[in-house]
mmCIF file of C-alpha atoms in Angstrom:
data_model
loop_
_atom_site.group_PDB
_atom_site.id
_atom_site.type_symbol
_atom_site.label_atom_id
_atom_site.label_comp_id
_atom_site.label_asym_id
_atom_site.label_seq_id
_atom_site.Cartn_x
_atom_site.Cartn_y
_atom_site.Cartn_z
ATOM 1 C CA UNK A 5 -65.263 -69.248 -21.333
ATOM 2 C CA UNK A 6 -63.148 -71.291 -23.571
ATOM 3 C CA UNK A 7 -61.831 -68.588 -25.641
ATOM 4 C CA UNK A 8 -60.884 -66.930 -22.207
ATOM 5 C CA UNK A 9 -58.820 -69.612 -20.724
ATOM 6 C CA UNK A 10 -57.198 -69.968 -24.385
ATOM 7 C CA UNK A 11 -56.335 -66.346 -24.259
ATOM 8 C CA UNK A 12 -54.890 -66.692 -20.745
ATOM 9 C CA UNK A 13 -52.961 -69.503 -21.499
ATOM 10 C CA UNK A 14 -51.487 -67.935 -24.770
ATOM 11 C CA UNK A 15 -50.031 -64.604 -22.488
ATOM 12 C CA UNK A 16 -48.721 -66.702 -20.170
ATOM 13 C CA UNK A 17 -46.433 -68.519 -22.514
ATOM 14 C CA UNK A 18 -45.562 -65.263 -24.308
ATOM 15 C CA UNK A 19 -44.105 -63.890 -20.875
ATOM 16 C CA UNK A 20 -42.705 -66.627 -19.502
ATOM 17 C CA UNK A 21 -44.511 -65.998 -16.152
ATOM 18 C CA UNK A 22 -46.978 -66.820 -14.327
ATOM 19 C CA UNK A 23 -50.204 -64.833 -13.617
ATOM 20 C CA UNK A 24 -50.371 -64.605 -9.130
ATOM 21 C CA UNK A 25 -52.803 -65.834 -7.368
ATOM 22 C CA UNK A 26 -55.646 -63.169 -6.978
ATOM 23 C CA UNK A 27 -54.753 -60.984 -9.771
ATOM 24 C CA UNK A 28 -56.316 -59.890 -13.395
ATOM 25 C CA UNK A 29 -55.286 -59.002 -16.484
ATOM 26 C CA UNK A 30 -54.956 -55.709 -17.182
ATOM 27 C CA UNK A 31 -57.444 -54.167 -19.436
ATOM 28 C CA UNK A 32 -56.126 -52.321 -22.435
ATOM 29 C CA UNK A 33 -55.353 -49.010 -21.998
ATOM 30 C CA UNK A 34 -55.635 -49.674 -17.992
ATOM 31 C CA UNK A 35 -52.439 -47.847 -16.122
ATOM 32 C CA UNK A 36 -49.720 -50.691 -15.275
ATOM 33 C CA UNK A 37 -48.447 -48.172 -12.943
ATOM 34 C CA UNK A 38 -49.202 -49.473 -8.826
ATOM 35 C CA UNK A 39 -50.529 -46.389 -6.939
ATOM 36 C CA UNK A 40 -48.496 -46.425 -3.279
ATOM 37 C CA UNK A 41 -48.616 -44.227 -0.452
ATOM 38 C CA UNK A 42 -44.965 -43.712 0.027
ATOM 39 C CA UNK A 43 -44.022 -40.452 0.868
ATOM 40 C CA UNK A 44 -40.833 -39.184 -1.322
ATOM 41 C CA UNK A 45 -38.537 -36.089 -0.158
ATOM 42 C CA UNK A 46 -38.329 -33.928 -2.937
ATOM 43 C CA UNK A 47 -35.158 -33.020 -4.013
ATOM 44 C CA UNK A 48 -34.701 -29.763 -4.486
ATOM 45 C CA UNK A 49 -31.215 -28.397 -6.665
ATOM 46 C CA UNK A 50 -28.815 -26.416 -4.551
ATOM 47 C CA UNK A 51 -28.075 -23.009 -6.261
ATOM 48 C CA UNK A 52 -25.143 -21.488 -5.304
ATOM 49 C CA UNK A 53 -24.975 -18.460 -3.790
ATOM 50 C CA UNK A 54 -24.278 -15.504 -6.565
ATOM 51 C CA UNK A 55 -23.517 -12.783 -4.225
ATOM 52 C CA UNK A 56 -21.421 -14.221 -1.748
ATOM 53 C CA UNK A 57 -19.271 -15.738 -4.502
ATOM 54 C CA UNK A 58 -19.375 -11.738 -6.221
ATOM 55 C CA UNK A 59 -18.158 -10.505 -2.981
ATOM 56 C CA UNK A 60 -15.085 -12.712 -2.128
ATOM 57 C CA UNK A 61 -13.737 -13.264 -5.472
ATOM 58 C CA UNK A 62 -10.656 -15.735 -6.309
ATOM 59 C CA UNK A 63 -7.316 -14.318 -6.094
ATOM 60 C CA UNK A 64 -5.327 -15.787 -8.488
ATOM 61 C CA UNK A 65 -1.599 -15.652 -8.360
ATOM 62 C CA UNK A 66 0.134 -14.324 -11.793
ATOM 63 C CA UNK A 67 3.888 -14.297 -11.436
ATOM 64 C CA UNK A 68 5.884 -16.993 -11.907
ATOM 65 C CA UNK A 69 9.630 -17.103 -11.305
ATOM 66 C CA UNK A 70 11.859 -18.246 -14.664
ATOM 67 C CA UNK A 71 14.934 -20.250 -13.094
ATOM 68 C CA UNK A 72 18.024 -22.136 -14.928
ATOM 69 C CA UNK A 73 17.605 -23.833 -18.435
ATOM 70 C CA UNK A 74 13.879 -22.256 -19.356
ATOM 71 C CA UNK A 75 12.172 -24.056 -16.044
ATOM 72 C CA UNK A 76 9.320 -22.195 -14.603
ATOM 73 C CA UNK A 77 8.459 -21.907 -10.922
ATOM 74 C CA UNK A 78 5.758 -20.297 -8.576
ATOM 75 C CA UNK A 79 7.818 -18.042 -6.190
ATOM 76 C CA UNK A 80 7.103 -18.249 -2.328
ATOM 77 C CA UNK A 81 6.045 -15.797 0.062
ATOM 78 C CA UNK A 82 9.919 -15.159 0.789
ATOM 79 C CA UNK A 83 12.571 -16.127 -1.062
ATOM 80 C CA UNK A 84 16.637 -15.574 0.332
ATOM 81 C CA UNK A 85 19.036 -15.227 -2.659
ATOM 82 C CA UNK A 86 22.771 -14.903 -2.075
ATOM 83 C CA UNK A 87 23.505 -10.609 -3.783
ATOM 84 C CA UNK A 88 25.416 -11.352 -7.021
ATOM 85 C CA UNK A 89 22.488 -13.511 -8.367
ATOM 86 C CA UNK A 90 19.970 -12.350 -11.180
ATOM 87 C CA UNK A 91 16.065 -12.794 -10.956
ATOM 88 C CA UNK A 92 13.524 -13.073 -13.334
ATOM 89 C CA UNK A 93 9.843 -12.784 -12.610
ATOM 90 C CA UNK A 94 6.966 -12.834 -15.294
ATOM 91 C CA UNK A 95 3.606 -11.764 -15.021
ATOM 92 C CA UNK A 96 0.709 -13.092 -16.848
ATOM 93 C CA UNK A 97 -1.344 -10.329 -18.733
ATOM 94 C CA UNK A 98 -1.066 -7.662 -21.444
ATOM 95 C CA UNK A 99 -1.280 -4.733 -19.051
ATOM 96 C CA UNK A 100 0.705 -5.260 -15.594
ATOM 97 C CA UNK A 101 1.541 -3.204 -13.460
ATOM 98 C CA UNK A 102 4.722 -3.835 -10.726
ATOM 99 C CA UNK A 103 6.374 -2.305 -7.625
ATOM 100 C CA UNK A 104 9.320 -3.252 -5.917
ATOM 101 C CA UNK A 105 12.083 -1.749 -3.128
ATOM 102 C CA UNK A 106 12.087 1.984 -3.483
ATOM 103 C CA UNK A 107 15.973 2.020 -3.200
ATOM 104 C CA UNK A 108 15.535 0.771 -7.130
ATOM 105 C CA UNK A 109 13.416 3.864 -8.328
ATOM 106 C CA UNK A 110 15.263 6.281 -6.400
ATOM 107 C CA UNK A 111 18.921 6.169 -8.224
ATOM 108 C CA UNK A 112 17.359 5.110 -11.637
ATOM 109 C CA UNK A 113 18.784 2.172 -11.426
ATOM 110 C CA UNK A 114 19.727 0.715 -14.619
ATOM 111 C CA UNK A 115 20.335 -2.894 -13.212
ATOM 112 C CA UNK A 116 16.585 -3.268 -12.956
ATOM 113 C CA UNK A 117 14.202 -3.439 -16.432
ATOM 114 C CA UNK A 118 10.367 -4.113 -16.806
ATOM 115 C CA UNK A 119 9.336 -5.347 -20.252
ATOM 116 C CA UNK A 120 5.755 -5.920 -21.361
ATOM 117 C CA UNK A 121 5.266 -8.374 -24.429
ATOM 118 C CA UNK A 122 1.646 -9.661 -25.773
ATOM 119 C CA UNK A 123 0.938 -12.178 -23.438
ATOM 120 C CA UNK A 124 3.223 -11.640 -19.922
ATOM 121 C CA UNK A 125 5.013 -9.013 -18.427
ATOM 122 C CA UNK A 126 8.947 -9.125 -17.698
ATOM 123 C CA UNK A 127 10.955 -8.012 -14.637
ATOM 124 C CA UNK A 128 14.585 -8.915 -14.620
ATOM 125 C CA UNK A 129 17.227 -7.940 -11.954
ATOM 126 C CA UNK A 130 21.151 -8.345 -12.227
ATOM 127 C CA UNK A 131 23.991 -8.144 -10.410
ATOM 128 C CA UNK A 132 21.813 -7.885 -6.877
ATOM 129 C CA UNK A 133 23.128 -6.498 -3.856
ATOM 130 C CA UNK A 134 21.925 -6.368 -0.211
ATOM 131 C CA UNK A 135 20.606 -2.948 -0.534
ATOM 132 C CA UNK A 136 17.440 -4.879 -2.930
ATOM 133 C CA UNK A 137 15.589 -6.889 -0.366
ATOM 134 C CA UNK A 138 12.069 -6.290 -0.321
ATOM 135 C CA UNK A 139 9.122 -6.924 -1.821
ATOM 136 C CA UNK A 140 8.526 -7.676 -5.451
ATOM 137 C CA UNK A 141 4.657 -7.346 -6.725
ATOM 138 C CA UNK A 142 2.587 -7.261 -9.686
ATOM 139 C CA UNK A 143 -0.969 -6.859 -10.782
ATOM 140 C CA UNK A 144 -3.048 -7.002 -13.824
ATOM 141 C CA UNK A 145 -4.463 -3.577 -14.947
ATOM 142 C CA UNK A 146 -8.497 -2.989 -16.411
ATOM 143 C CA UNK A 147 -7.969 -0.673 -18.532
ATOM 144 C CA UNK A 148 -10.950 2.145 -20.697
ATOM 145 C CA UNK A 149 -8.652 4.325 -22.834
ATOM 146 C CA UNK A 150 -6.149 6.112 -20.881
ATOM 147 C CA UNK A 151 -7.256 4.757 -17.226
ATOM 148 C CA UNK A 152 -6.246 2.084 -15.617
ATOM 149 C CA UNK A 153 -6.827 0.190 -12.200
ATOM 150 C CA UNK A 154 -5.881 -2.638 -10.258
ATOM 151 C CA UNK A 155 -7.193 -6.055 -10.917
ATOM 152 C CA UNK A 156 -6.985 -7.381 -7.261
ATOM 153 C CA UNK A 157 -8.315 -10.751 -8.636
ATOM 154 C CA UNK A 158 -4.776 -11.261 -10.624
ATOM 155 C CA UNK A 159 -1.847 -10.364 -8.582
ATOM 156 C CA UNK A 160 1.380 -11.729 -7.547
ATOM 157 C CA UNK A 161 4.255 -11.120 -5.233
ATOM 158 C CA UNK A 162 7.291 -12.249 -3.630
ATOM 159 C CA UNK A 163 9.694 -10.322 -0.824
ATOM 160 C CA UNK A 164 13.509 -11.222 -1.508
ATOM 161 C CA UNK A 165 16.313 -11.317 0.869
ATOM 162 C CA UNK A 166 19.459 -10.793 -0.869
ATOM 163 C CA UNK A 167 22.412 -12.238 1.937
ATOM 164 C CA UNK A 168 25.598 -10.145 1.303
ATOM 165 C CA UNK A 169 28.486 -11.336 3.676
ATOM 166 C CA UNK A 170 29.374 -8.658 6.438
ATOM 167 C CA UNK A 171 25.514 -7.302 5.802
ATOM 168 C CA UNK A 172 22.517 -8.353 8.273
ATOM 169 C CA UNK A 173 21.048 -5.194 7.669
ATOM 170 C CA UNK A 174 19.538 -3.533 4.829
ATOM 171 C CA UNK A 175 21.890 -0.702 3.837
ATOM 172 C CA UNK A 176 21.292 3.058 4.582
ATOM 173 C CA UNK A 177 21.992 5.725 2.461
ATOM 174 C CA UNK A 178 22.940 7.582 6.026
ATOM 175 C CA UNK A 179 24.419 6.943 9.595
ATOM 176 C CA UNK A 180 21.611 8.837 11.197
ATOM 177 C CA UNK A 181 17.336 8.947 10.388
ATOM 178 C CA UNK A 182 15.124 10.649 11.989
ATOM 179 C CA UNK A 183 11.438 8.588 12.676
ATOM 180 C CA UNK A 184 8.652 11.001 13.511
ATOM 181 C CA UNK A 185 5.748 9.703 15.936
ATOM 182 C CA UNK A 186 2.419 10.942 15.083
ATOM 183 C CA UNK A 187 -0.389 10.072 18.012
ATOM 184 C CA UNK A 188 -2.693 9.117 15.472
ATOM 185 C CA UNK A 189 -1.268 6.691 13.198
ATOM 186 C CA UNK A 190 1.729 4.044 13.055
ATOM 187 C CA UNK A 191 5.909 4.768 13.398
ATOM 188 C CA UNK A 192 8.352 2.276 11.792
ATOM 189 C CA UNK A 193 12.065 1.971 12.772
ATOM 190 C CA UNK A 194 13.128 0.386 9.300
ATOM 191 C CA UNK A 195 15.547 -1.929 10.704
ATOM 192 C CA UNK A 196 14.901 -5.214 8.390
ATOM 193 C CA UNK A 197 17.587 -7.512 7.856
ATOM 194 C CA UNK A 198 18.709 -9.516 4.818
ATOM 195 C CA UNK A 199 18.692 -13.327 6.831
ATOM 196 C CA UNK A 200 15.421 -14.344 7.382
ATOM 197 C CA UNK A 201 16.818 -16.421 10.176
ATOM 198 C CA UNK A 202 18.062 -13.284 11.620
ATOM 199 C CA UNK A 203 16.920 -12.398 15.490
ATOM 200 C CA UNK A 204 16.458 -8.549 15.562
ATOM 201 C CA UNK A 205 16.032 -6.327 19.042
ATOM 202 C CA UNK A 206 15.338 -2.377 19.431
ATOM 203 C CA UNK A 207 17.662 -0.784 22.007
ATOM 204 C CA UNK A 208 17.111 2.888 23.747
ATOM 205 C CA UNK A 209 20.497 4.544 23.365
ATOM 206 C CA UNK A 210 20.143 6.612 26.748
ATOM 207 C CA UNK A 211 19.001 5.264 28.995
ATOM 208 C CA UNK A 212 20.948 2.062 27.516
ATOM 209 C CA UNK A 213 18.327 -0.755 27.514
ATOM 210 C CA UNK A 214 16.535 -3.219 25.344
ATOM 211 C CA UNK A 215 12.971 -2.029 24.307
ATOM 212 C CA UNK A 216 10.861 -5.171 24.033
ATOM 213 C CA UNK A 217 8.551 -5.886 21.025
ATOM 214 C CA UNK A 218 5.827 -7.038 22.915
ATOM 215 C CA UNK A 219 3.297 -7.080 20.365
ATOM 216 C CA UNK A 220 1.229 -4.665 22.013
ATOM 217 C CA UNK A 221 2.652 -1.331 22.021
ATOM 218 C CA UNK A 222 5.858 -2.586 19.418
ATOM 219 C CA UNK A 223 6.241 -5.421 17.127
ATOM 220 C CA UNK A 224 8.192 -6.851 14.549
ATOM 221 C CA UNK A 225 8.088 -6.788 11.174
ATOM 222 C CA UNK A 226 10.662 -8.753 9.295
ATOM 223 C CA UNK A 227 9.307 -6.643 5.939
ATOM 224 C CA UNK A 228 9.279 -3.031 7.666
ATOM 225 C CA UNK A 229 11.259 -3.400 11.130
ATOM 226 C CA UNK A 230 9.975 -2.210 14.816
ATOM 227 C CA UNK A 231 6.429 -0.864 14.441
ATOM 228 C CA UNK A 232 5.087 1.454 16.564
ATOM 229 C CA UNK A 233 1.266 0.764 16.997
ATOM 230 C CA UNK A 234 -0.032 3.558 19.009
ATOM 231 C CA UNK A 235 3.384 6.262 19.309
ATOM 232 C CA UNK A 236 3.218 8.885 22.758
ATOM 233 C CA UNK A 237 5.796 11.195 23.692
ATOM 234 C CA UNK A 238 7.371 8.609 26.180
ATOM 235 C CA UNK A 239 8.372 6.503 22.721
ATOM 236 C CA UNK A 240 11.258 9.699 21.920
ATOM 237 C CA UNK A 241 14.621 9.279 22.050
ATOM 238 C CA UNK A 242 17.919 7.718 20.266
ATOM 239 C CA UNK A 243 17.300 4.462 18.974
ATOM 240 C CA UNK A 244 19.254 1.594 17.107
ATOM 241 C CA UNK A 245 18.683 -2.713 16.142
ATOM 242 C CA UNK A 246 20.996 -5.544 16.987
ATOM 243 C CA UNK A 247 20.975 -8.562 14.687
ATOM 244 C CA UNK A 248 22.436 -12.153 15.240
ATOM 245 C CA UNK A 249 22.344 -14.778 12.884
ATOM 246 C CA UNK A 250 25.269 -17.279 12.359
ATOM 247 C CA UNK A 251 27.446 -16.644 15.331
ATOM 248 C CA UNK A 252 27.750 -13.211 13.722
ATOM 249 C CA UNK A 253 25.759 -10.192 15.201
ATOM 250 C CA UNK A 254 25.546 -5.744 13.740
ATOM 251 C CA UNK A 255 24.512 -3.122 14.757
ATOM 252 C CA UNK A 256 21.769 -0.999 12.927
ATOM 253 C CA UNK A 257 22.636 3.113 12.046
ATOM 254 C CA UNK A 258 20.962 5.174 14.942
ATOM 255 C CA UNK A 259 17.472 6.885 14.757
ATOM 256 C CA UNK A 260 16.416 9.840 16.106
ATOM 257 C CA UNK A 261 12.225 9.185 17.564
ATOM 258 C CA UNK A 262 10.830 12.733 18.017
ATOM 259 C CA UNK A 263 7.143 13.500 18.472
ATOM 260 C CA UNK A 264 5.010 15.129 16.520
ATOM 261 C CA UNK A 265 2.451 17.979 18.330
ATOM 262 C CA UNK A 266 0.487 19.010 15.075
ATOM 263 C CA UNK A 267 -1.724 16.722 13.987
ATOM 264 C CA UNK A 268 -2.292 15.906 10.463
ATOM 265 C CA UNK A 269 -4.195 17.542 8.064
ATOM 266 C CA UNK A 270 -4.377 20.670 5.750
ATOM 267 C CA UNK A 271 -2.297 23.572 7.047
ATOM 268 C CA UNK A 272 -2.866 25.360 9.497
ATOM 269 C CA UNK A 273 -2.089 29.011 7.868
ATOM 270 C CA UNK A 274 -1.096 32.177 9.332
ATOM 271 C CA UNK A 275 -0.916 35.650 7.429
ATOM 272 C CA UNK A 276 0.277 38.932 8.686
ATOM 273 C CA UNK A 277 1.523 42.023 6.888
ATOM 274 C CA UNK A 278 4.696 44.535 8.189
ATOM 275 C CA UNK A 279 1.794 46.881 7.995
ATOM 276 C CA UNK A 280 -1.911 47.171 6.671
ATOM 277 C CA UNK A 281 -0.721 51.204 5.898
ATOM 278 C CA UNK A 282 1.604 52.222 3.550
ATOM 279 C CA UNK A 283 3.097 55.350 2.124
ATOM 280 C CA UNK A 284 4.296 55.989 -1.408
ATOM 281 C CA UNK A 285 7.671 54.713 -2.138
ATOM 282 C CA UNK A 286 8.028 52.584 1.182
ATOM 283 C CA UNK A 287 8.802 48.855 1.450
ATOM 284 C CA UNK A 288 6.277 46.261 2.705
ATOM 285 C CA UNK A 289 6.047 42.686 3.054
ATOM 286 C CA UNK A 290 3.325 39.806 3.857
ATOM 287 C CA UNK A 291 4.069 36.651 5.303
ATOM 288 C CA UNK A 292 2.509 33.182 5.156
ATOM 289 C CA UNK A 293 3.324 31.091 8.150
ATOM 290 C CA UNK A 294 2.043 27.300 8.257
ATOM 291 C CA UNK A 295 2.803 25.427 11.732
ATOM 292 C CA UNK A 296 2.732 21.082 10.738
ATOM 293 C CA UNK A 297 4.616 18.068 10.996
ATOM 294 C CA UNK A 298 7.807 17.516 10.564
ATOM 295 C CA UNK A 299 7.680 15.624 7.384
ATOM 296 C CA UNK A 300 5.179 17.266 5.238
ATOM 297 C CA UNK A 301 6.268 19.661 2.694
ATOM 298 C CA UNK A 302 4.279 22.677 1.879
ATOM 299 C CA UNK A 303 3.943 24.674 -1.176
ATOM 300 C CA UNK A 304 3.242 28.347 -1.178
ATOM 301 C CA UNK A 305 1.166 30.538 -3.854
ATOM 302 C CA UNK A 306 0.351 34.126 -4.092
ATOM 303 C CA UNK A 307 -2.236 36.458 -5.449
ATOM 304 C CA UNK A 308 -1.315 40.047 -5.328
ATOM 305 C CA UNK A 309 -2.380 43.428 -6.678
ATOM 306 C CA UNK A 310 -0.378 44.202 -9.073
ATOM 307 C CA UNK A 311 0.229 40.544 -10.533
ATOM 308 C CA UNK A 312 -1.971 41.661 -13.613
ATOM 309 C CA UNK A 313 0.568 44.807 -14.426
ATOM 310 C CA UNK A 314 3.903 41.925 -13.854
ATOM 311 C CA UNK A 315 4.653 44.531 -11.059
ATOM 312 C CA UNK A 316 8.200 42.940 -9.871
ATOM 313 C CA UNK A 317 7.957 41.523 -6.767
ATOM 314 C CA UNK A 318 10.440 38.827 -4.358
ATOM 315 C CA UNK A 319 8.834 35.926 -3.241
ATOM 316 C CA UNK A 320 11.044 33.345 -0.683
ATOM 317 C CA UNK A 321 10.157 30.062 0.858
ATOM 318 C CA UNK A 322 11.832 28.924 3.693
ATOM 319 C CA UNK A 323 11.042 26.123 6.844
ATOM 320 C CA UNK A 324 12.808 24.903 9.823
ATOM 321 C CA UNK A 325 12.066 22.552 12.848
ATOM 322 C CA UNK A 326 10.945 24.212 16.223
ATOM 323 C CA UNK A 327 10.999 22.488 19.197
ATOM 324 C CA UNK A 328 7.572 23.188 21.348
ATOM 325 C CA UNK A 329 8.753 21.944 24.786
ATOM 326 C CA UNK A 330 8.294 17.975 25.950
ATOM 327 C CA UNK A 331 10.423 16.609 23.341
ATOM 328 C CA UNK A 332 7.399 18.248 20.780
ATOM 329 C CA UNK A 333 8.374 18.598 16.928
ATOM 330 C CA UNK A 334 6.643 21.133 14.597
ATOM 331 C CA UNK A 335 7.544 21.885 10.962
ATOM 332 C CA UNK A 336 7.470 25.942 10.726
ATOM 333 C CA UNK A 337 7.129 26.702 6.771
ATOM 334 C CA UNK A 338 6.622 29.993 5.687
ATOM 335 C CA UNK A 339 6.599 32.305 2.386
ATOM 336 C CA UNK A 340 7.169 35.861 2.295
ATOM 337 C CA UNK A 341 6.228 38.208 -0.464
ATOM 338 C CA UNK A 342 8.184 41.866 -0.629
ATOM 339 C CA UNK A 343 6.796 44.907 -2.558
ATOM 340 C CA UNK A 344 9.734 47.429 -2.519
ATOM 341 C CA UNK A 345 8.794 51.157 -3.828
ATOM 342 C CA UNK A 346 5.095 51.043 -2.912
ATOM 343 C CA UNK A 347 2.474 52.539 -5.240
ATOM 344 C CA UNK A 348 -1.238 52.821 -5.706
ATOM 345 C CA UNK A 349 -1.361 49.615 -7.818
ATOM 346 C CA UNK A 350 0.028 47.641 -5.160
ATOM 347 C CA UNK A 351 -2.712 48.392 -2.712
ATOM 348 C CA UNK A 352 -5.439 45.577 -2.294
ATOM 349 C CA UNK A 353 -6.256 42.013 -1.460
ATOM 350 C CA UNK A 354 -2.670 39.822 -0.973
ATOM 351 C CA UNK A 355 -4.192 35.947 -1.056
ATOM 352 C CA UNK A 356 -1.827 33.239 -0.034
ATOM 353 C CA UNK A 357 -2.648 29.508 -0.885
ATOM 354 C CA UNK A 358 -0.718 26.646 1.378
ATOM 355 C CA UNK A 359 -1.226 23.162 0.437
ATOM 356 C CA UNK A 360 0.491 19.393 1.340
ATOM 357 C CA UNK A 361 -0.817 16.088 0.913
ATOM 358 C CA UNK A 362 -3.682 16.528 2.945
ATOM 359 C CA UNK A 363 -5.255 19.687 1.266
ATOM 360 C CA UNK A 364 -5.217 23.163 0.707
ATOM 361 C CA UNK A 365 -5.787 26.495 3.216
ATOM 362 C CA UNK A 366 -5.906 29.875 1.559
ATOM 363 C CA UNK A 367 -5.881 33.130 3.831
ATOM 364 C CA UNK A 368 -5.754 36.677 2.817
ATOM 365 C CA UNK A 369 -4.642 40.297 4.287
ATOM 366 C CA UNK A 370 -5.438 43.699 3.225
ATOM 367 C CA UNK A 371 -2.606 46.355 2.171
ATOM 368 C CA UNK A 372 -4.300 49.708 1.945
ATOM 369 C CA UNK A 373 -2.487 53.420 0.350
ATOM 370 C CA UNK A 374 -1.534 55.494 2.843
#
């Protein structure tokens, strides 16, 4: 007993503390740990999502716009420049890609240049005009070997409005467009302006009135002009835009609305012979006839007989617009192929081929030795 209240006594100093009423020492090798019944959440690690972050990646912006004395600036949605000035824009990335206003492509413009270095890509504009507002864009290309396509992760963009005094409107190349209105997709009346401030309205020519952009059947579109959401033939007519901005207000060029009855898609082909019979020595010709809209070109080939022997033959391409009654608009495109001094070589199988945008239609008439 004496060496045990020694032994106490000696741990007691050691610690500094002492031992509570009702307690022991611990044994050695006895866990010092108190057991409780205290329930604990566990906390569980929040993983993020991998596939809804994979499906609605980051867009990050790339261009940059390079203003006076080397400074650097991210360019907003729109931007209004007074025509005269230069611009600069740089993309980030060894492969870009751009597009901007049409009007710049179309005359080979030589006031425009795109250069690509190692690490950014360069556009550079000078002596603007009026005629360039519109949207500037760029995008990063993923390239394997020869093909490329568009990283819509890294893009970039920017639509200018160049102000030219005496100009609210974007110029026209011509006093007079025609806009054709197809029932099953959208019509734009290009009238944009070169103010963003501007206030734009669509008038009717005859009967003279203001159409209203009601955002239902028309709206506006500062970057295309009045769009046409859901066209009928009730939309046709003569058509112009008035613009005000600065106590100052123009008037657009006119444009003609005519709807279209064909609907779109590959052509609808027609072939028919001047006869399926024919003597030795007479003439005879086949004709390719596709009905479609208005604006779709359509290219003509031929298979005949006596293509293997280069027997000579004429081949003319022609079209025209036909009007089908209730203001209706068809494109009538047709080829015609003439075999003059008919012989047994030329009798057989004539195969025409019509294709647009939308596909291809071939059709094909017999021309038999009489």
């Amino acid at each position: 007993n004496d060496i045990f209240h020694i032994s106490l006594s000696l741990v007691c100093t050691v610690t500094g503390q002492h031992l509570p009423k009702n307690k022991r020492p611990k044994e050695p090798g006895e866990n010092r740990i108190k057991p409780t019944n205290k329930k604990v959440k566990p906390k569980i690690p929040k993983i993020k999502d991998r596939d809804s972050a994979d499906s609605t990646p980051k867009t990050q912006s790339i261009m940059m716009q390079v203003l006076d004395k080397g400074r650097f600036q991210k360019p907003a949605a729109t931007l209004s420049l007074l025509a005269g000035q230069s611009v600069e824009l740089r993309c980030k990335g060894s492969r870009i890609g751009w597009s901007y206003p049409a009007y710049l492509d179309t005359f080979k413009d030589s006031r425009i240049s795109v250069k690509q270095n190692e690490r950014y890509s360069q556009l550079t504009l000078v002596n603007s005009t009026s005629a360039d507002t519109g949207e500037f864009s760029c995008w990063g290309q993923l390239c394997s070997g020869y093909i490329c396509r568009k990283d819509e992760a890294k893009t970039g963009s920017t639509y200018i409005f160049f102000t030219e005094k005496g100009e609210l409107f974007v110029p026209s190349p011509s006093y007079f467009d025609v806009v054709y209105l197809n029932s099953d997709r959208q019509a734009v009346v290009p009238c944009r302006v070169t103010v963003l401030s501007a206030k734009v309205t669509l008038h009717r020519e005859f009967p003279a009135k203001e159409i209203p952009a009601n955002g239902t059947d028309i709206v506006y579109d500062m970057k295309r002009g009045f769009v046409y959401l859901q066209p009928h033939s009730e939309h046709q007519g003569v058509v112009y835009c008035r613009a005000e901005a600065g106590g100052r207000s123009q008037i657009s060029i006119k444009y003609q609305l005519l709807y279209v009855a064909v609907p779109s898609g590959p052509p609808s082909t027609t072939i028919l012979a001047s006869s399926n019979k024919v003597k030795s020595g007479d003439d005879v010709s086949v004709l390719c006839i596709v009905l479609g809209e208005p604006d779709v070109e359509v290219e003509f080939t031929w298979i005949f007989p006596g293509q293997k022997d280069e027997r000579p033959v004429m081949i003319q391409d022609t079209w025209r617009l036909i009007h089908r009654g209730l203001g209706h608009t068809t494109r009538l495109s047709q080829s015609v192929i003439t075999v003059e001094d008919f012989e047994t070589i030329d009798a057989g199988y004539y195969i025409c081929t019509a294709q647009n945008l939308q596909g291809q239609t071939t059709v094909a008439t017999t021309v038999e030795f009489s």
